[in-house]
Amino acid sequence: MTINEIARLADVSISTVSKIMNHKDQNITAGTREKVLQIAKEYNYVPYASARSASVSKTFLLGVLIPDFSQCGRLLEGILDRAARQGYRVIPCSSQGNAETELKHISALCRAKVDGVIWEPVCTESLSRQRYFEEESICVTRLCTGTKDCFFMDYNAIVFRGAEELIRLKHTQFSLLANSLNPADALAGFRSALFSHQIPFDPDRILGQDSRDWIPKIKSLGLTGAICTDYRDALELLALLKQYQYQVPGDFSVLAVTDDRTAPVLAGCVSTLAVPFYSFGMHLCAHLLGQCEQHIAQYVPFVPDCSPDSSLTLDMPPSVKLPHIIVVGSLNIDTTLNIGRLPKPGETITARQTITPGGKGTNQAVGVAKLNHKVTLLGNVGNDLETGLIYSCLKEYGIDITGIQKDKSADTGRAYIQVQDSGESTITLLTGANGTLTARTVEENNHLFSHCAYCLLQTEVAVEAIEAAAAIARRHGVKTILKPSSVSRLSDGLLQNTDIFLPNRAEMAIICNEAPAFSSEALNRQADRILEKGAGAVIITLGEDGCFLKDADHSMLFPAADFAPMDKTGGSDAFISALASYLLYGYGLHAAIRIAHCAAGFCISRQGIVPALIDQTSLEKYIHNTCPELLEKR
């Protein structure tokens, strides 16, 4: 800092500054004197004569002048540790992004006669101030100036490394959420990683600042992961995913890029890729010390070396693991009345009431989940308080609810079930929101079918939606199992897209417009009518008589499992859930039918539906004790 610059800052003449600094200011007002001295103190001005007499020996001091230490993780710690190894002390200064504050610190560091300084200029114009350091023979290591010899943290390479980690886990449909760090560099690294692995870049996959758009975009594009360049965004995304019943990392992987100071704090929350500021600080200090002691100014760029700290929120996408089962069907609130027998006309009887989540869609989804398969449920609920009961149930069993829509103009479907002491039941349905599920809604969720092996369909929702689901399943190579319920006819197109048609005896009679079949001949005849319309196989459940299978190669009866019935309401849902689950586990159709009979037997021997559905461990333990060879027939 020169006397000319002090005079300019104080708006006085050079001679006035000289008189004040040399104690010849008798004729200068107190206000002017105080003003000049204050500026001289702030800018550490030393008169030339004093500076000439100052020692020129080494001080073993280094300066650090950057805009904001809070944004640089453990950078200062790395500088301090590296400096201490060689006997240096460090004076840290923050310009706070202000050019005037920066100049004051430059003056202070020059007055302290530091041997070298690590400096990140506030702006390009600040570079002219390097002359102050040069005048004092102070070595300078610059940061982030955009010149060829400056140092910088390569965020491009760090995000590239994060993207490569997701690609290594076989993700191809993942996103970037870059609201901080350096968005341009982050995007460049993201695109570069995709290009290196021949994955097309889609700008629609970039998640923006409005968190309200994140889940809709994730759902519509079928995204399976995201790199977040701000840990706060990562935590908000995790909360939203949890709210929408995504399993992390099972359904969606999250990797947060954060500084090396924050990363340990997040270790129990999210997988992090720590920006190595500590190593960067060590590298900068080593370069500066090379200048100070050996007069070596060779520029060696810093190459960040970092890896995810854990796999806590990282996993392979669902598409490369065991396929899922998708259920398209009804979601109801079930009101069950337990009665001794059905009342006669004009008769009043008492009952015990229970209210539970139900509907064939809910029941079959829970049945599959209890048998340890990943299951997605697609359907509609209404705008009423009882929907919370359904969501709580689905959350408890880890069911993917991204395909569930809320119809604000309708009530949730309801079923009124009367269960007699014999276990027989009658059901009355109020369709509600189930009837408003449209083919368009199903089409909008077609990505949910992309990694499924089986699609379970029931006709307690609008038939157009079921027809659309069956067609989408066929396009995706997904096998369909159709349970006709509350319907008297089905289109040939739906049957042509059905792999297994699975009615009970009464439902089959209604579809065929015939009396219920009790002989093999009648069962064969009715099954043939469905096969002729394009279905792959027909399984007619016969209650305590077991079931009848008819396909291109077989026509045979299977006996029911030996269980005393208490409530037969959920038997078919348990049967279908187990049939699909064990077909997906690799069992043949005959073995899967026998296992499904055991699952149905367990269900009807207990009260209710959802609570009565059997889990895999209990089911296989029972089979192991009764017919262990069945579990070997894969």
XYZ file of C-alpha atoms in Angstrom:
634
model
C 0.000 0.000 0.000
C 1.529 3.347 -1.091
C 1.138 6.851 0.322
C -0.667 7.838 -2.887
C -3.348 5.173 -2.283
C -3.778 6.198 1.366
C -4.231 9.802 0.255
C -6.803 8.770 -2.340
C -8.781 6.684 0.156
C -8.774 9.498 2.712
C -9.479 12.149 0.065
C -6.557 14.297 1.195
C -3.250 15.345 -0.304
C -0.092 13.223 -0.223
C 1.656 15.876 1.866
C -1.155 15.710 4.471
C -0.667 11.962 4.822
C 3.122 12.436 5.065
C 2.801 15.080 7.801
C 0.400 12.921 9.837
C 2.511 9.763 9.509
C 5.709 11.687 10.405
C 4.151 13.535 13.377
C 4.250 16.969 11.689
C 0.518 17.488 11.794
C 0.161 20.416 14.192
C -1.830 22.455 11.672
C -4.085 19.554 10.567
C -7.531 19.223 12.088
C -8.233 16.419 14.542
C -10.918 14.991 12.242
C -8.581 14.726 9.282
C -5.822 13.254 11.436
C -8.174 10.595 12.862
C -9.483 9.739 9.390
C -6.014 9.240 7.883
C -4.734 7.222 10.824
C -7.808 4.993 10.755
C -7.270 4.202 7.066
C -3.571 3.616 7.631
C -4.364 1.147 10.400
C -6.996 -0.669 8.339
C -4.650 -1.041 5.376
C -1.533 -1.647 7.455
C 0.302 1.244 5.827
C 3.971 1.558 6.746
C 5.921 4.659 5.661
C 8.597 3.879 3.119
C 11.468 4.694 5.433
C 10.170 2.300 8.053
C 9.659 -0.412 5.457
C 13.208 0.010 4.190
C 14.550 -0.557 7.661
C 12.415 -3.649 8.292
C 14.111 -7.054 8.330
C 14.114 -9.024 5.115
C 14.749 -12.396 6.773
C 12.239 -15.252 6.529
C 9.324 -15.126 8.959
C 8.118 -18.740 8.476
C 4.605 -17.349 8.157
C 2.096 -18.182 5.437
C -1.112 -16.378 4.632
C -4.408 -17.781 3.375
C -6.861 -15.326 1.819
C -10.088 -16.756 0.417
C -13.685 -15.483 0.273
C -15.358 -18.003 2.602
C -13.853 -20.790 4.716
C -17.300 -22.177 5.549
C -17.693 -23.408 1.964
C -14.348 -25.191 1.831
C -14.692 -28.126 4.182
C -11.355 -29.112 5.702
C -9.258 -27.037 3.277
C -7.724 -24.865 6.009
C -7.034 -27.922 8.167
C -5.062 -29.478 5.284
C -3.059 -26.275 4.798
C -2.332 -25.979 8.523
C -1.186 -29.594 8.839
C 1.092 -29.407 5.806
C 2.578 -26.093 6.956
C 3.193 -27.389 10.491
C 5.231 -30.293 9.135
C 7.784 -27.784 7.856
C 7.676 -25.427 10.828
C 5.393 -22.753 9.399
C 2.491 -20.936 10.999
C -0.528 -19.752 9.022
C -2.532 -16.515 9.147
C -6.034 -17.268 7.778
C -8.025 -14.336 6.348
C -11.495 -14.238 4.801
C -12.336 -11.537 2.273
C -16.047 -12.375 2.615
C -16.336 -11.770 -1.111
C -15.721 -8.052 -0.600
C -13.000 -6.289 -2.604
C -12.339 -3.624 0.045
C -12.009 -6.230 2.808
C -9.694 -8.192 0.556
C -7.413 -5.203 0.072
C -7.185 -4.653 3.828
C -6.125 -8.269 4.332
C -3.569 -8.016 1.528
C -2.038 -5.027 3.285
C -1.991 -6.861 6.621
C -0.282 -9.908 5.127
C 2.308 -7.711 3.420
C 3.001 -5.887 6.674
C 3.357 -9.251 8.463
C 6.021 -10.113 5.884
C 4.568 -13.588 5.244
C 6.777 -15.804 3.093
C 3.903 -16.900 0.886
C 0.154 -16.684 0.474
C -2.608 -18.965 -0.865
C -5.029 -16.545 -2.452
C -8.428 -16.791 -4.105
C -9.171 -13.335 -5.542
C -12.648 -11.895 -5.072
C -12.929 -11.069 -8.772
C -10.839 -10.756 -11.922
C -10.106 -7.097 -11.167
C -8.482 -8.151 -7.891
C -5.648 -9.838 -9.792
C -3.948 -6.461 -10.235
C -3.347 -6.461 -6.476
C -0.836 -9.266 -6.808
C 1.778 -6.523 -7.261
C 1.580 -5.809 -3.528
C 2.766 -9.336 -2.802
C 5.403 -9.158 -5.508
C 6.771 -5.872 -4.141
C 7.361 -7.655 -0.827
C 8.795 -10.767 -2.542
C 5.888 -12.837 -1.205
C 5.244 -16.072 -3.120
C 1.664 -16.540 -4.317
C -0.395 -19.669 -5.052
C -3.657 -18.634 -6.677
C -7.047 -20.365 -6.645
C -9.929 -20.304 -9.094
C -8.807 -17.432 -11.303
C -9.358 -19.253 -14.558
C -5.730 -18.813 -15.597
C -3.604 -21.758 -16.632
C -1.448 -21.730 -13.507
C -4.211 -21.441 -10.906
C -5.525 -24.294 -8.762
C -9.143 -25.370 -8.496
C -11.292 -28.183 -7.171
C -12.361 -30.267 -10.180
C -16.092 -30.705 -9.502
C -16.467 -32.023 -13.025
C -14.285 -35.020 -12.106
C -16.053 -35.542 -8.770
C -19.541 -35.718 -10.281
C -18.112 -37.898 -13.060
C -16.900 -40.270 -10.331
C -20.333 -40.282 -8.687
C -22.092 -40.994 -11.980
C -19.668 -43.818 -12.702
C -20.539 -45.386 -9.340
C -24.233 -45.486 -10.267
C -23.374 -46.830 -13.711
C -21.224 -49.512 -12.073
C -24.340 -50.537 -10.155
C -26.071 -50.827 -13.557
C -28.186 -47.675 -13.323
C -28.957 -46.091 -16.679
C -31.994 -43.968 -15.723
C -30.602 -41.697 -13.034
C -30.712 -37.979 -12.436
C -28.609 -35.023 -11.327
C -29.800 -32.585 -8.668
C -27.234 -29.767 -8.852
C -28.511 -26.722 -6.996
C -25.148 -25.874 -5.416
C -21.455 -26.760 -5.717
C -20.753 -25.611 -9.283
C -23.830 -26.476 -11.389
C -22.073 -26.043 -14.743
C -19.155 -28.294 -13.765
C -21.520 -30.813 -12.163
C -23.581 -31.048 -15.335
C -20.444 -31.399 -17.454
C -19.209 -34.277 -15.296
C -22.626 -35.926 -15.385
C -22.862 -35.718 -19.175
C -19.297 -36.880 -19.638
C -19.893 -40.033 -17.597
C -23.019 -40.846 -19.594
C -21.174 -40.282 -22.857
C -18.306 -42.529 -21.755
C -20.759 -45.395 -21.258
C -22.925 -44.731 -24.340
C -25.914 -43.679 -22.237
C -28.002 -40.967 -23.948
C -28.292 -37.672 -22.084
C -31.866 -36.500 -21.499
C -32.141 -32.946 -20.090
C -35.568 -33.825 -18.683
C -33.825 -36.049 -16.137
C -32.209 -33.062 -14.413
C -34.108 -32.274 -11.219
C -34.683 -28.561 -10.678
C -34.892 -26.357 -7.622
C -38.617 -26.894 -6.999
C -38.865 -30.026 -4.859
C -42.558 -30.338 -5.737
C -41.510 -31.503 -9.193
C -39.069 -34.185 -8.052
C -41.391 -37.113 -7.347
C -43.645 -36.545 -10.416
C -40.532 -36.492 -12.619
C -39.064 -39.579 -10.928
C -42.348 -41.429 -11.451
C -42.997 -40.318 -15.028
C -39.446 -41.025 -16.248
C -38.933 -44.191 -14.215
C -35.758 -42.821 -12.612
C -33.847 -45.175 -10.317
C -31.284 -42.877 -8.704
C -29.944 -39.349 -8.250
C -26.672 -37.552 -7.560
C -27.252 -34.543 -5.281
C -24.593 -31.847 -5.081
C -26.045 -30.451 -1.848
C -26.576 -32.709 1.147
C -29.655 -30.688 2.146
C -31.249 -31.548 -1.186
C -30.314 -35.181 -0.627
C -32.009 -35.256 2.775
C -35.116 -33.548 1.396
C -35.238 -36.033 -1.482
C -34.926 -38.957 0.953
C -37.835 -37.581 2.994
C -40.010 -37.244 -0.112
C -39.139 -40.740 -1.304
C -40.100 -42.121 2.101
C -43.353 -40.194 2.016
C -44.212 -41.767 -1.336
C -43.303 -45.255 -0.130
C -40.113 -45.624 -2.167
C -37.670 -48.043 -0.608
C -34.143 -46.578 -0.490
C -31.969 -48.055 -1.869
C -34.217 -50.901 -3.070
C -36.308 -48.714 -5.383
C -34.129 -45.625 -5.624
C -30.460 -44.841 -4.954
C -29.214 -41.498 -3.626
C -25.604 -40.251 -3.604
C -24.825 -36.900 -1.966
C -21.716 -34.942 -2.978
C -20.648 -32.939 0.063
C -17.561 -31.501 1.706
C -15.240 -33.678 3.753
C -16.271 -31.950 6.973
C -20.010 -32.651 6.611
C -19.680 -36.185 5.231
C -19.013 -37.937 8.591
C -22.108 -36.270 10.084
C -24.258 -37.756 7.302
C -22.760 -41.235 7.553
C -25.915 -42.734 9.048
C -28.297 -40.980 6.656
C -27.067 -41.130 3.076
C -24.184 -42.425 0.971
C -21.791 -39.540 0.416
C -19.016 -38.678 -1.999
C -16.799 -36.333 0.005
C -15.067 -33.510 -1.856
C -11.431 -33.950 -0.669
C -10.785 -30.418 0.565
C -8.244 -31.617 3.139
C -6.102 -33.225 0.435
C -6.573 -30.125 -1.702
C -5.289 -27.942 1.144
C -2.254 -30.202 1.572
C -1.568 -29.986 -2.176
C -1.819 -26.167 -2.237
C 0.459 -25.744 0.755
C 3.036 -28.156 -0.685
C 3.101 -26.111 -3.892
C 3.495 -22.838 -1.994
C 6.277 -24.219 0.213
C 8.073 -25.383 -2.906
C 8.062 -21.774 -4.103
C 9.109 -20.376 -0.741
C 11.979 -22.726 0.042
C 13.201 -24.124 -3.263
C 11.947 -21.447 -5.647
C 10.112 -24.167 -7.588
C 6.956 -22.939 -9.291
C 6.122 -26.008 -11.393
C 2.327 -26.264 -11.692
C 0.922 -29.713 -10.863
C -2.920 -29.746 -10.976
C -4.847 -31.283 -8.128
C -6.615 -34.511 -9.117
C -9.391 -35.367 -6.639
C -9.457 -38.982 -5.504
C -12.759 -39.886 -3.863
C -15.181 -42.779 -3.538
C -18.607 -43.203 -1.892
C -18.229 -43.734 1.837
C -20.859 -46.490 2.009
C -23.621 -48.316 0.171
C -26.224 -47.121 2.683
C -28.424 -45.536 0.002
C -26.825 -47.178 -3.050
C -27.913 -50.394 -4.701
C -28.581 -51.883 -8.097
C -31.825 -50.687 -9.706
C -34.869 -52.949 -9.411
C -34.607 -53.818 -13.103
C -31.481 -55.929 -12.607
C -32.733 -57.794 -9.565
C -35.527 -60.364 -9.192
C -38.535 -59.153 -11.219
C -41.486 -57.621 -9.440
C -45.176 -58.417 -9.388
C -47.617 -55.646 -10.220
C -51.204 -55.700 -9.002
C -53.884 -53.648 -10.749
C -57.071 -53.740 -8.750
C -59.382 -52.473 -6.082
C -58.563 -50.767 -2.814
C -61.392 -50.840 -0.289
C -62.291 -50.259 3.291
C -63.738 -53.612 4.420
C -66.446 -53.703 7.052
C -66.739 -57.302 8.225
C -69.800 -58.476 10.150
C -69.385 -61.812 11.909
C -72.780 -63.507 12.254
C -74.003 -66.959 13.180
C -75.977 -67.228 9.949
C -77.533 -64.997 7.325
C -80.772 -63.395 8.541
C -84.073 -64.445 7.026
C -86.314 -61.781 5.442
C -87.710 -59.605 8.221
C -85.316 -61.021 10.804
C -82.830 -58.965 12.850
C -79.620 -60.492 14.192
C -76.614 -59.132 16.063
C -73.063 -59.085 14.698
C -69.446 -58.290 15.597
C -67.856 -55.620 13.401
C -64.272 -55.063 12.257
C -63.009 -52.423 9.825
C -59.843 -53.185 7.854
C -58.142 -52.232 4.575
C -59.150 -54.574 1.778
C -60.139 -54.946 -1.841
C -58.695 -57.648 -4.046
C -55.902 -55.335 -5.168
C -54.828 -54.616 -1.594
C -55.236 -58.243 -0.498
C -53.216 -59.694 -3.341
C -50.480 -57.059 -3.001
C -50.114 -57.810 0.716
C -50.192 -61.544 -0.022
C -47.306 -61.201 -2.466
C -45.340 -58.907 -0.118
C -45.671 -61.401 2.735
C -44.154 -64.003 0.429
C -41.081 -61.774 0.053
C -41.588 -60.382 -3.428
C -41.366 -56.750 -4.405
C -44.871 -55.673 -5.401
C -46.351 -52.532 -6.925
C -50.040 -51.671 -6.524
C -51.861 -49.608 -9.126
C -55.344 -48.322 -8.297
C -57.470 -45.470 -6.990
C -58.499 -44.320 -3.542
C -60.939 -41.576 -2.652
C -60.790 -38.290 -0.828
C -61.769 -39.472 2.645
C -60.086 -40.019 5.978
C -60.136 -43.809 5.717
C -57.464 -43.748 3.029
C -54.933 -43.333 5.830
C -55.802 -46.859 6.978
C -54.980 -48.214 3.515
C -51.713 -46.283 3.194
C -50.595 -47.405 6.660
C -51.236 -51.030 5.735
C -49.338 -50.796 2.448
C -46.444 -49.001 4.150
C -46.255 -51.700 6.811
C -45.659 -54.364 4.159
C -43.302 -52.281 2.008
C -45.629 -52.136 -0.999
C -44.774 -49.647 -3.761
C -47.660 -47.169 -3.919
C -46.335 -44.897 -6.662
C -49.177 -46.133 -8.891
C -51.952 -45.219 -6.442
C -53.922 -42.111 -7.373
C -56.278 -40.124 -5.156
C -59.605 -39.234 -6.789
C -60.781 -36.082 -5.018
C -64.283 -36.419 -6.456
C -65.017 -39.881 -5.069
C -65.005 -41.887 -1.857
C -62.766 -44.884 -1.351
C -64.403 -48.156 -2.364
C -66.133 -50.094 0.402
C -66.973 -53.743 0.931
C -69.524 -55.007 3.435
C -68.751 -58.621 4.268
C -71.013 -60.945 6.231
C -69.163 -63.986 7.527
C -71.152 -66.915 8.955
C -69.913 -69.342 11.575
C -69.459 -71.925 8.807
C -66.886 -69.672 7.138
C -69.111 -68.890 4.155
C -69.419 -65.225 3.315
C -71.407 -62.760 1.244
C -69.988 -59.457 0.010
C -71.665 -56.223 -1.050
C -69.487 -53.673 -2.840
C -69.660 -49.903 -3.196
C -67.228 -49.316 -6.067
C -66.339 -45.708 -5.222
C -62.968 -44.550 -6.560
C -62.232 -48.017 -7.953
C -64.717 -47.280 -10.709
C -62.868 -44.134 -11.758
C -59.564 -45.850 -12.576
C -59.162 -45.175 -16.287
C -57.196 -46.715 -19.115
C -55.372 -43.405 -19.459
C -54.201 -43.546 -15.838
C -52.891 -47.059 -16.399
C -51.107 -45.975 -19.578
C -49.491 -43.062 -17.729
C -48.046 -45.615 -15.309
C -46.869 -48.066 -17.959
C -43.267 -47.721 -16.724
C -44.306 -49.628 -13.583
C -44.625 -52.750 -15.748
C -41.065 -52.515 -17.081
C -39.466 -54.895 -14.597
C -42.330 -57.168 -13.669
C -42.792 -60.871 -14.244
C -46.471 -61.163 -13.320
C -49.432 -58.807 -13.394
C -52.399 -59.676 -11.168
C -55.713 -58.321 -12.416
C -59.207 -58.248 -10.949
C -62.413 -56.784 -12.328
C -63.534 -54.846 -9.254
C -62.200 -51.762 -11.069
C -63.282 -50.310 -14.412
C -62.927 -52.989 -17.094
C -61.311 -50.504 -19.511
C -58.470 -50.069 -17.029
C -58.006 -53.841 -16.743
C -57.992 -54.213 -20.522
C -55.329 -51.480 -20.781
C -53.230 -53.139 -18.050
C -53.403 -56.527 -19.782
C -52.342 -54.969 -23.090
C -49.421 -53.112 -21.465
C -48.368 -56.285 -19.675
C -48.311 -58.146 -22.987
C -46.155 -55.404 -24.549
C -43.695 -55.706 -21.676
C -43.635 -59.508 -21.743
C -45.373 -59.687 -18.351
C -47.589 -62.716 -17.662
C -51.115 -61.921 -16.484
C -53.354 -63.681 -13.980
C -56.967 -62.497 -14.206
C -59.527 -62.946 -11.437
C -63.054 -62.109 -12.709
C -65.174 -60.604 -9.944
C -68.453 -58.714 -10.071
C -68.580 -59.060 -13.856
C -70.792 -61.078 -16.226
C -68.796 -60.824 -19.448
C -65.263 -60.179 -20.641
C -63.985 -59.010 -24.014
C -62.125 -61.389 -26.279
C -59.246 -58.879 -26.336
C -58.823 -59.135 -22.567
C -58.864 -62.928 -22.625
C -56.311 -62.983 -25.441
C -53.973 -61.011 -23.186
C -54.586 -63.321 -20.206
C -52.084 -66.062 -19.385
C -54.003 -67.595 -16.481
C -57.756 -67.103 -16.079
C -58.656 -67.810 -12.460
C -62.380 -67.680 -11.514
C -64.205 -69.604 -8.808
C -66.982 -72.017 -9.746
C -69.738 -69.393 -9.461
C -67.831 -66.747 -11.407
C -67.086 -69.228 -14.196
C -70.760 -70.124 -14.460
C -71.714 -66.452 -14.775
C -69.097 -65.789 -17.471
C -70.271 -68.842 -19.445
C -73.947 -68.117 -18.752
C -74.384 -71.680 -17.487
C -75.148 -73.474 -14.260
C -72.178 -74.045 -11.892
C -70.110 -77.041 -12.980
C -69.688 -79.976 -10.577
C -68.420 -82.640 -12.965
C -65.115 -82.908 -14.807
C -66.992 -82.858 -18.100
C -68.756 -79.592 -17.280
C -65.566 -78.020 -15.967
C -63.727 -79.064 -19.142
C -66.434 -77.615 -21.339
C -66.478 -74.277 -19.575
C -62.678 -74.055 -19.523
C -62.526 -74.821 -23.253
C -64.770 -71.852 -23.991
C -62.251 -69.542 -22.340
C -59.228 -71.217 -23.940
C -60.842 -70.872 -27.367
C -60.944 -67.097 -26.837
C -57.193 -66.910 -26.325
C -56.447 -67.406 -22.627
C -53.319 -69.458 -21.939
C -54.669 -71.548 -19.071
C -57.769 -71.785 -16.864
C -57.753 -72.574 -13.141
C -61.220 -72.835 -11.588
C -61.132 -72.748 -7.782
C -63.683 -75.092 -6.218
C -63.501 -74.300 -2.505
C -63.148 -77.426 -0.397
C -62.980 -79.478 -3.624
C -59.663 -77.904 -4.618
C -59.270 -76.548 -8.141
C -59.456 -77.602 -11.777
C -56.645 -76.842 -14.254
C -57.073 -76.807 -18.006
C -54.364 -75.739 -20.435
C -52.984 -76.955 -23.755
C -51.328 -79.966 -22.101
C -53.333 -80.802 -18.991
C -56.856 -81.246 -17.683
C -56.793 -82.246 -14.034
C -58.139 -81.714 -10.510
C -55.997 -80.671 -7.525
C -57.235 -81.401 -3.999
C -57.557 -78.589 -1.442
C -55.261 -78.449 1.569
C -56.764 -79.837 4.767
C -57.686 -76.786 6.853
C -60.865 -76.140 8.872
C -62.500 -72.978 7.498
C -63.261 -70.000 9.713
C -63.554 -67.232 7.098
C -63.415 -68.102 3.408
C -63.449 -64.486 2.192
C -59.758 -64.162 1.361
C -59.056 -67.685 0.120
C -58.871 -66.790 -3.570
C -56.603 -63.781 -2.937
C -54.222 -65.934 -0.905
C -54.278 -68.573 -3.660
C -53.483 -66.078 -6.430
C -50.742 -64.347 -4.425
C -48.979 -67.635 -3.718
C -49.465 -68.950 -7.255
C -47.781 -65.896 -8.804
C -45.070 -65.784 -6.132
C -43.979 -69.385 -6.522
C -44.146 -69.288 -10.297
C -41.769 -66.335 -10.019
C -39.568 -68.343 -7.636
C -39.156 -70.846 -10.470
C -41.634 -73.563 -9.498
C -43.638 -75.350 -12.175
C -47.358 -74.658 -12.520
C -48.444 -77.882 -10.776
C -46.166 -77.325 -7.768
C -47.192 -73.673 -7.555
C -50.883 -74.688 -7.503
C -50.287 -77.112 -4.637
C -48.376 -74.450 -2.675
C -51.136 -71.942 -3.410
C -53.697 -74.356 -1.913
C -51.674 -74.419 1.304
C -51.571 -70.607 1.394
C -55.321 -70.427 0.809
C -55.926 -73.036 3.528
C -53.970 -70.986 6.060
C -55.936 -67.863 5.147
C -59.446 -69.356 5.458
C -58.563 -70.967 8.789
C -58.174 -67.529 10.350
C -60.386 -64.475 10.709
C -60.125 -61.598 8.250
C -58.049 -61.319 5.097
C -54.937 -59.146 5.408
C -54.017 -60.439 8.885
C -54.730 -64.016 7.757
C -52.454 -63.988 4.690
C -49.502 -66.293 5.284
C -45.853 -65.258 5.260
C -43.167 -67.208 3.387
C -41.416 -68.606 6.461
C -44.597 -70.021 8.010
C -45.854 -71.373 4.702
C -42.641 -73.176 3.827
C -42.254 -74.498 7.367
C -45.718 -76.084 7.083
C -44.928 -77.559 3.667
C -41.572 -78.862 4.895
C -43.371 -80.723 7.712
C -46.167 -82.152 5.525
C -44.759 -82.676 2.020
C -41.102 -81.546 1.903
C -40.602 -82.858 -1.625
C -42.920 -80.115 -2.896
C -40.362 -77.398 -2.150
C -37.775 -79.225 -4.267
C -39.844 -79.163 -7.460
C -38.362 -76.073 -9.055
